Amino acid sequence: MVRSIWNGAISFGLVSIPVKLVNATESHSISFRQIHTEDGGRIRYRKFCDLEDKEVTTAEIGKGYEDADGTIIPITDEDLSHLPLPTAKTIEIVAFVPADRIDPLQMDAAYYLAAGGAPAAKPYTLLREALKRSNKVAIAKFALRGKERLGMLRVVEDAIAMHGLLWPDEVRAPEGLAPDTKVTVNDKELDLADALMDTLGEIDLDELHDEYREALEEVVAAKAAGEAPPESPEPARGGKVLDLMAALEKSVQAAKESRGEETEQPAQAKEKAEVRSLSPRKSARAAPKPASGRKSTSTASTAKKTTAAKKSTASAKTTATAKKSTAKKTTAGKTAAKKSTTAKKTPSRKRTA
């Protein structure tokens, strides 16, 4: 059974409902002790008096208010006992309002209100059912740990829960926090944002868990067993947003893939995927095709041009050799020069063959 932290009654008009206040939440975070790193000894804090420079006990410690000039004004428990605090033992309901009137920024700690015995069963049930049928929440004042607080009562399953609320003047206004640069958001960007919200919007909240705490527990368990702590993968870091539309499209695609949904890739992504899928299949049989389809269709014509170029180069070399031989024949006539040229071309063709 959860221990109650406050006993009192709900004041509902002239109806009084005895209740017990219990914490509705609990912390599972791992806490550490401060130790001396050289020997592992605990580090403890001792309370000293500044004037006498000596350690004092808890019984010697009281309250004091520090004024703006640093002056300490002692405040005793007797001084506080004379303060008017009508909600010291009562949760006084002051109004019933629609739930959307409460700003979540005001919400503080959460509690459950348990009926205080059999006599409280009837009025407790009456208030619970009235809240259900009205679709409203109750605004109340209550005192806890020497302070008057604001609260909101609502129904959770078959119980009444109470959320502590901050006073309105304790919530800061978000002035100066919005971007001061004027930007325009178009409909296509909003459509992609809506698609991303639809993809990420549905989830069972019970599936969410504290991954850091679980990893920390593994580290503590490993150290306790004398083993090396496990290494966790480095979390992915988001890069700079260069193209908002591209970032939104990739986010929607990644969200769908993580849920096992089929995704439609953009045109450019599909084209790249086709090229990559063909390369491994062709590499086993022959050399991979060029990346472009135009280059692939012009391969035969390119080979023909290369062969023709080689033949043209060989012919040019043969003609140049003949001209040099002709220039040396200074005494021979044109007929002899032609014969000599013909005779030299013939061996040249044989060597080429």
Short mmCIF file of C-alpha atoms in Angstrom, two decimals:
data_model
loop_
_atom_site.label_atom_id
_atom_site.label_comp_id
_atom_site.label_asym_id
_atom_site.label_seq_id
_atom_site.Cartn_x
_atom_site.Cartn_y
_atom_site.Cartn_z
CA MET A 1 0.00 0.00 0.00
CA VAL A 2 1.30 3.44 -0.95
CA ARG A 3 1.89 5.63 2.07
CA SER A 4 -0.24 8.78 2.22
CA ILE A 5 1.55 12.13 2.47
CA TRP A 6 -1.46 14.18 3.59
CA ASN A 7 -4.78 13.51 5.29
CA GLY A 8 -7.73 15.86 5.07
CA ALA A 9 -11.02 16.36 3.28
CA ILE A 10 -12.41 17.68 0.00
CA SER A 11 -14.77 20.58 0.55
CA PHE A 12 -17.49 20.36 -2.10
CA GLY A 13 -20.01 23.01 -1.13
CA LEU A 14 -21.50 21.72 2.10
CA VAL A 15 -20.27 18.21 1.33
CA SER A 16 -17.09 17.04 3.07
CA ILE A 17 -15.23 14.04 1.67
CA PRO A 18 -12.45 12.56 3.86
CA VAL A 19 -9.45 11.72 1.63
CA LYS A 20 -5.84 10.68 1.74
CA LEU A 21 -3.26 12.18 -0.62
CA VAL A 22 -0.75 9.80 -2.22
CA ASN A 23 1.86 10.39 -4.90
CA ALA A 24 0.65 9.42 -8.36
CA THR A 25 4.15 9.20 -9.84
CA GLU A 26 7.47 7.69 -8.86
CA SER A 27 11.01 8.27 -10.04
CA HIS A 28 13.05 5.37 -11.41
CA SER A 29 16.17 7.42 -12.07
CA ILE A 30 19.47 6.11 -10.73
CA SER A 31 21.08 8.35 -8.14
CA PHE A 32 24.77 8.48 -7.27
CA ARG A 33 26.70 9.24 -4.12
CA GLN A 34 29.69 11.54 -4.09
CA ILE A 35 32.86 9.66 -3.21
CA HIS A 36 36.55 10.35 -2.74
CA THR A 37 38.13 9.10 -6.00
CA GLU A 38 41.35 8.02 -4.28
CA ASP A 39 39.87 5.61 -1.73
CA GLY A 40 36.13 5.44 -2.49
CA GLY A 41 35.10 7.03 0.80
CA ARG A 42 31.74 8.81 1.03
CA ILE A 43 31.71 12.58 0.83
CA ARG A 44 29.41 14.10 3.44
CA TYR A 45 28.29 17.64 4.08
CA ARG A 46 28.45 19.13 7.51
CA LYS A 47 26.56 22.23 8.59
CA PHE A 48 28.65 24.99 10.13
CA CYS A 49 27.70 28.31 11.67
CA ASP A 50 29.46 31.18 9.91
CA LEU A 51 29.76 33.27 13.08
CA GLU A 52 31.08 30.61 15.44
CA ASP A 53 32.74 28.44 12.76
CA LYS A 54 31.52 25.25 14.37
CA GLU A 55 29.31 22.35 13.32
CA VAL A 56 25.69 22.52 14.50
CA THR A 57 23.00 19.88 14.92
CA THR A 58 19.61 19.74 13.20
CA ALA A 59 17.86 20.81 16.41
CA GLU A 60 19.82 24.07 16.37
CA ILE A 61 18.80 24.99 12.81
CA GLY A 62 15.85 27.32 12.19
CA LYS A 63 14.45 29.47 9.35
CA GLY A 64 15.55 32.89 8.26
CA TYR A 65 14.63 35.26 5.42
CA GLU A 66 17.50 37.05 3.69
CA ASP A 67 16.66 40.65 2.90
CA ALA A 68 17.89 42.50 -0.20
CA ASP A 69 20.81 44.00 1.75
CA GLY A 70 21.88 40.60 3.07
CA THR A 71 20.29 40.96 6.48
CA ILE A 72 18.87 37.70 7.88
CA ILE A 73 15.42 38.00 9.47
CA PRO A 74 14.66 35.04 11.78
CA ILE A 75 11.23 33.42 11.27
CA THR A 76 10.00 30.97 13.90
CA ASP A 77 7.37 28.25 13.67
CA GLU A 78 5.26 30.27 16.06
CA ASP A 79 5.31 33.21 13.64
CA LEU A 80 4.04 30.95 10.87
CA SER A 81 1.37 29.31 13.02
CA HIS A 82 -0.58 32.59 13.20
CA LEU A 83 -0.89 32.88 9.40
CA PRO A 84 -4.43 32.34 8.04
CA LEU A 85 -4.32 29.03 6.19
CA PRO A 86 -7.87 27.71 5.88
CA THR A 87 -6.77 25.01 3.44
CA ALA A 88 -4.34 23.45 5.91
CA LYS A 89 -6.52 20.34 6.16
CA THR A 90 -9.00 20.94 3.36
CA ILE A 91 -8.96 20.74 -0.43
CA GLU A 92 -11.36 23.55 -1.15
CA ILE A 93 -13.02 23.37 -4.57
CA VAL A 94 -13.59 26.90 -5.86
CA ALA A 95 -14.77 26.31 -9.45
CA PHE A 96 -15.49 23.82 -12.23
CA VAL A 97 -14.08 24.65 -15.68
CA PRO A 98 -13.54 22.87 -19.04
CA ALA A 99 -10.29 20.92 -19.10
CA ASP A 100 -8.91 22.89 -22.06
CA ARG A 101 -8.95 26.03 -19.91
CA ILE A 102 -5.91 24.72 -18.05
CA ASP A 103 -2.57 25.50 -19.66
CA PRO A 104 -0.25 22.47 -19.43
CA LEU A 105 2.52 24.89 -18.45
CA GLN A 106 0.79 25.28 -15.10
CA MET A 107 0.80 21.57 -14.27
CA ASP A 108 3.09 20.46 -11.48
CA ALA A 109 3.21 17.29 -9.36
CA ALA A 110 0.41 14.70 -9.62
CA TYR A 111 -1.40 12.96 -6.78
CA TYR A 112 -4.22 10.48 -6.24
CA LEU A 113 -7.02 11.11 -3.78
CA ALA A 114 -8.08 7.97 -1.93
CA ALA A 115 -11.37 7.79 -0.07
CA GLY A 116 -10.79 8.00 3.67
CA GLY A 117 -12.82 5.06 4.89
CA ALA A 118 -16.33 3.73 4.30
CA PRO A 119 -18.18 6.99 5.13
CA ALA A 120 -16.33 8.73 2.27
CA ALA A 121 -17.38 6.18 -0.38
CA LYS A 122 -20.74 7.78 -1.22
CA PRO A 123 -19.67 11.45 -1.55
CA TYR A 124 -16.39 10.39 -3.26
CA THR A 125 -18.35 8.47 -5.91
CA LEU A 126 -20.80 11.35 -6.31
CA LEU A 127 -18.00 13.84 -7.06
CA ARG A 128 -16.29 11.41 -9.44
CA GLU A 129 -19.45 10.75 -11.47
CA ALA A 130 -20.35 14.46 -11.54
CA LEU A 131 -16.93 15.26 -13.00
CA LYS A 132 -17.34 12.51 -15.61
CA ARG A 133 -20.76 13.67 -16.77
CA SER A 134 -19.86 17.34 -16.91
CA ASN A 135 -16.57 16.81 -18.81
CA LYS A 136 -15.08 19.42 -16.52
CA VAL A 137 -12.29 19.59 -13.99
CA ALA A 138 -12.42 21.05 -10.50
CA ILE A 139 -10.14 23.92 -9.49
CA ALA A 140 -9.18 23.81 -5.82
CA LYS A 141 -6.91 25.32 -3.19
CA PHE A 142 -4.97 23.16 -0.76
CA ALA A 143 -2.02 23.48 1.59
CA LEU A 144 0.99 21.17 1.55
CA ARG A 145 4.30 21.49 3.36
CA GLY A 146 3.46 24.88 4.74
CA LYS A 147 2.39 26.47 1.46
CA GLU A 148 -1.00 27.13 -0.08
CA ARG A 149 -1.23 25.71 -3.57
CA LEU A 150 -3.53 25.53 -6.54
CA GLY A 151 -4.84 22.19 -7.77
CA MET A 152 -6.93 20.59 -10.50
CA LEU A 153 -9.09 17.53 -9.82
CA ARG A 154 -9.98 15.15 -12.64
CA VAL A 155 -11.10 11.54 -13.06
CA VAL A 156 -8.55 8.82 -13.85
CA GLU A 157 -10.27 5.45 -14.32
CA ASP A 158 -12.22 4.95 -11.07
CA ALA A 159 -10.20 7.38 -8.96
CA ILE A 160 -9.91 11.13 -8.56
CA ALA A 161 -6.50 12.57 -9.34
CA MET A 162 -5.21 15.98 -8.38
CA HIS A 163 -2.56 17.90 -10.28
CA GLY A 164 -0.72 20.63 -8.47
CA LEU A 165 -0.88 23.83 -10.50
CA LEU A 166 1.45 26.78 -10.57
CA TRP A 167 -0.15 30.09 -9.78
CA PRO A 168 -0.81 32.10 -12.95
CA ASP A 169 1.83 34.69 -12.05
CA GLU A 170 4.45 31.92 -11.79
CA VAL A 171 4.23 31.10 -15.51
CA ARG A 172 6.46 33.28 -17.66
CA ALA A 173 5.26 34.75 -20.95
CA PRO A 174 7.23 33.56 -24.03
CA GLU A 175 8.21 37.08 -25.03
CA GLY A 176 11.16 37.44 -27.38
CA LEU A 177 11.51 33.68 -27.94
CA ALA A 178 9.87 33.36 -31.36
CA PRO A 179 12.12 33.87 -34.43
CA ASP A 180 12.39 37.54 -35.33
CA THR A 181 13.17 36.71 -38.97
CA LYS A 182 10.13 36.87 -41.24
CA VAL A 183 9.67 33.64 -43.18
CA THR A 184 6.93 32.18 -45.36
CA VAL A 185 5.77 28.58 -45.22
CA ASN A 186 4.06 27.30 -48.37
CA ASP A 187 1.27 24.73 -48.66
CA LYS A 188 3.54 21.95 -49.94
CA GLU A 189 5.79 22.25 -46.91
CA LEU A 190 2.77 22.13 -44.64
CA ASP A 191 1.47 19.05 -46.48
CA LEU A 192 4.77 17.25 -45.91
CA ALA A 193 4.79 18.31 -42.27
CA ASP A 194 1.25 16.94 -41.92
CA ALA A 195 2.33 13.67 -43.55
CA LEU A 196 5.21 13.38 -41.10
CA MET A 197 2.89 14.10 -38.18
CA ASP A 198 0.43 11.45 -39.39
CA THR A 199 3.25 8.90 -39.66
CA LEU A 200 4.70 9.63 -36.23
CA GLY A 201 1.43 10.50 -34.51
CA GLU A 202 0.17 7.03 -33.56
CA ILE A 203 2.08 5.15 -30.89
CA ASP A 204 1.36 3.16 -27.78
CA LEU A 205 2.77 5.30 -24.97
CA ASP A 206 3.31 2.15 -22.87
CA GLU A 207 6.01 1.14 -25.36
CA LEU A 208 8.13 4.16 -24.51
CA HIS A 209 10.89 3.59 -21.97
CA ASP A 210 13.99 5.26 -20.58
CA GLU A 211 16.81 3.84 -22.73
CA TYR A 212 19.46 5.86 -20.91
CA ARG A 213 18.43 4.45 -17.53
CA GLU A 214 18.51 0.89 -18.89
CA ALA A 215 22.00 1.43 -20.34
CA LEU A 216 23.10 2.94 -17.02
CA GLU A 217 21.81 -0.11 -15.15
CA GLU A 218 23.88 -2.33 -17.44
CA VAL A 219 26.98 -0.27 -16.68
CA VAL A 220 26.39 -0.51 -12.92
CA ALA A 221 25.74 -4.27 -13.13
CA ALA A 222 28.91 -4.85 -15.17
CA LYS A 223 31.04 -2.80 -12.77
CA ALA A 224 29.55 -4.67 -9.79
CA ALA A 225 30.50 -7.99 -11.44
CA GLY A 226 34.03 -6.78 -12.14
CA GLU A 227 33.46 -6.70 -15.89
CA ALA A 228 34.10 -4.02 -18.45
CA PRO A 229 31.03 -1.86 -19.05
CA PRO A 230 29.29 -2.49 -22.39
CA GLU A 231 29.89 -0.04 -25.19
CA SER A 232 26.81 1.68 -26.54
CA PRO A 233 26.57 2.76 -30.18
CA GLU A 234 27.10 6.44 -30.75
CA PRO A 235 23.75 8.17 -31.32
CA ALA A 236 23.13 9.57 -34.77
CA ARG A 237 23.56 13.29 -35.00
CA GLY A 238 21.39 15.42 -37.18
CA GLY A 239 23.11 17.42 -39.87
CA LYS A 240 22.45 20.94 -41.02
CA VAL A 241 19.13 21.51 -42.72
CA LEU A 242 20.07 22.71 -46.20
CA ASP A 243 16.81 21.91 -47.98
CA LEU A 244 13.67 21.90 -45.85
CA MET A 245 11.58 20.07 -48.46
CA ALA A 246 14.20 17.34 -48.91
CA ALA A 247 14.54 16.99 -45.13
CA LEU A 248 10.78 16.60 -44.73
CA GLU A 249 10.56 14.03 -47.54
CA LYS A 250 13.41 11.98 -46.06
CA SER A 251 11.86 12.20 -42.60
CA VAL A 252 8.52 10.88 -43.85
CA GLN A 253 10.26 8.07 -45.76
CA ALA A 254 12.41 7.10 -42.77
CA ALA A 255 9.42 7.13 -40.44
CA LYS A 256 7.44 4.84 -42.73
CA GLU A 257 10.38 2.46 -43.18
CA SER A 258 10.82 2.22 -39.42
CA ARG A 259 7.18 1.09 -39.17
CA GLY A 260 7.54 -1.43 -41.99
CA GLU A 261 5.38 0.53 -44.40
CA GLU A 262 6.04 0.63 -48.12
CA THR A 263 7.43 3.93 -49.30
CA GLU A 264 7.41 5.66 -52.65
CA GLN A 265 10.84 6.97 -53.54
CA PRO A 266 11.32 10.22 -55.45
CA ALA A 267 12.15 9.97 -59.18
CA GLN A 268 15.86 10.66 -58.69
CA ALA A 269 16.13 8.06 -55.94
CA LYS A 270 14.43 5.44 -58.14
CA GLU A 271 16.83 6.13 -61.03
CA LYS A 272 19.85 5.72 -58.79
CA ALA A 273 18.43 2.53 -57.31
CA GLU A 274 18.02 0.98 -60.78
CA VAL A 275 21.61 1.73 -61.79
CA ARG A 276 22.98 0.26 -58.58
CA SER A 277 20.91 -2.90 -58.87
CA LEU A 278 22.13 -3.65 -62.43
CA SER A 279 25.86 -3.26 -61.75
CA PRO A 280 26.39 -6.41 -59.61
CA ARG A 281 24.53 -8.65 -62.12
CA LYS A 282 26.60 -7.54 -65.16
CA SER A 283 29.98 -7.63 -63.42
CA ALA A 284 30.01 -11.45 -63.33
CA ARG A 285 29.62 -11.80 -67.12
CA ALA A 286 31.21 -8.80 -68.74
CA ALA A 287 32.48 -5.32 -68.07
CA PRO A 288 29.83 -3.00 -66.57
CA LYS A 289 27.92 -0.76 -68.92
CA PRO A 290 28.50 2.98 -68.86
CA ALA A 291 26.24 4.96 -66.51
CA SER A 292 24.41 6.70 -69.36
CA GLY A 293 22.21 4.97 -71.92
CA ARG A 294 23.51 7.21 -74.75
CA LYS A 295 27.09 6.11 -74.22
CA SER A 296 26.01 2.48 -74.27
CA THR A 297 24.28 2.76 -77.68
CA SER A 298 27.24 4.55 -79.29
CA THR A 299 29.86 1.95 -78.29
CA ALA A 300 29.89 0.23 -81.74
CA SER A 301 30.22 3.50 -83.68
CA THR A 302 33.02 4.59 -81.37
CA ALA A 303 34.93 1.35 -82.06
CA LYS A 304 34.54 1.87 -85.84
CA LYS A 305 35.84 5.41 -85.58
CA THR A 306 38.86 4.20 -83.63
CA THR A 307 39.72 1.55 -86.30
CA ALA A 308 39.36 4.08 -89.11
CA ALA A 309 41.60 6.50 -87.29
CA LYS A 310 44.30 3.86 -86.92
CA LYS A 311 44.19 3.04 -90.67
CA SER A 312 44.34 6.70 -91.56
CA THR A 313 47.39 7.16 -89.33
CA ALA A 314 49.23 4.20 -90.95
CA SER A 315 48.47 5.54 -94.45
CA ALA A 316 49.76 8.97 -93.49
CA LYS A 317 53.02 7.47 -92.23
CA THR A 318 53.50 5.51 -95.51
CA THR A 319 52.91 8.63 -97.64
CA ALA A 320 55.42 10.63 -95.60
CA THR A 321 58.08 7.95 -96.10
CA ALA A 322 57.47 7.96 -99.84
CA LYS A 323 57.83 11.75 -100.04
CA LYS A 324 61.19 11.63 -98.26
CA SER A 325 62.46 8.99 -100.68
CA THR A 326 61.28 11.03 -103.66
CA ALA A 327 63.10 14.14 -102.43
CA LYS A 328 66.42 12.24 -102.41
CA LYS A 329 66.10 11.27 -106.09
CA THR A 330 67.53 14.43 -107.66
CA THR A 331 68.76 12.96 -111.00
CA ALA A 332 65.91 10.61 -111.76
CA GLY A 333 62.90 11.63 -113.84
CA LYS A 334 59.27 11.55 -112.90
CA THR A 335 58.84 8.03 -114.26
CA ALA A 336 61.72 6.69 -112.18
CA ALA A 337 60.45 8.53 -109.12
CA LYS A 338 57.00 6.91 -109.50
CA LYS A 339 58.56 3.47 -109.87
CA SER A 340 60.71 4.04 -106.84
CA THR A 341 57.72 5.19 -104.84
CA THR A 342 55.69 2.17 -105.93
CA ALA A 343 58.52 -0.17 -105.08
CA LYS A 344 58.82 1.28 -101.60
CA LYS A 345 55.07 1.20 -100.91
CA THR A 346 54.89 -2.50 -101.60
CA PRO A 347 57.34 -3.51 -98.84
CA SER A 348 55.54 -1.14 -96.53
CA ARG A 349 52.26 -2.98 -97.04
CA LYS A 350 53.95 -6.31 -96.43
CA ARG A 351 55.35 -5.09 -93.16
CA THR A 352 51.92 -3.81 -92.17
CA ALA A 353 50.36 -7.14 -93.02
#
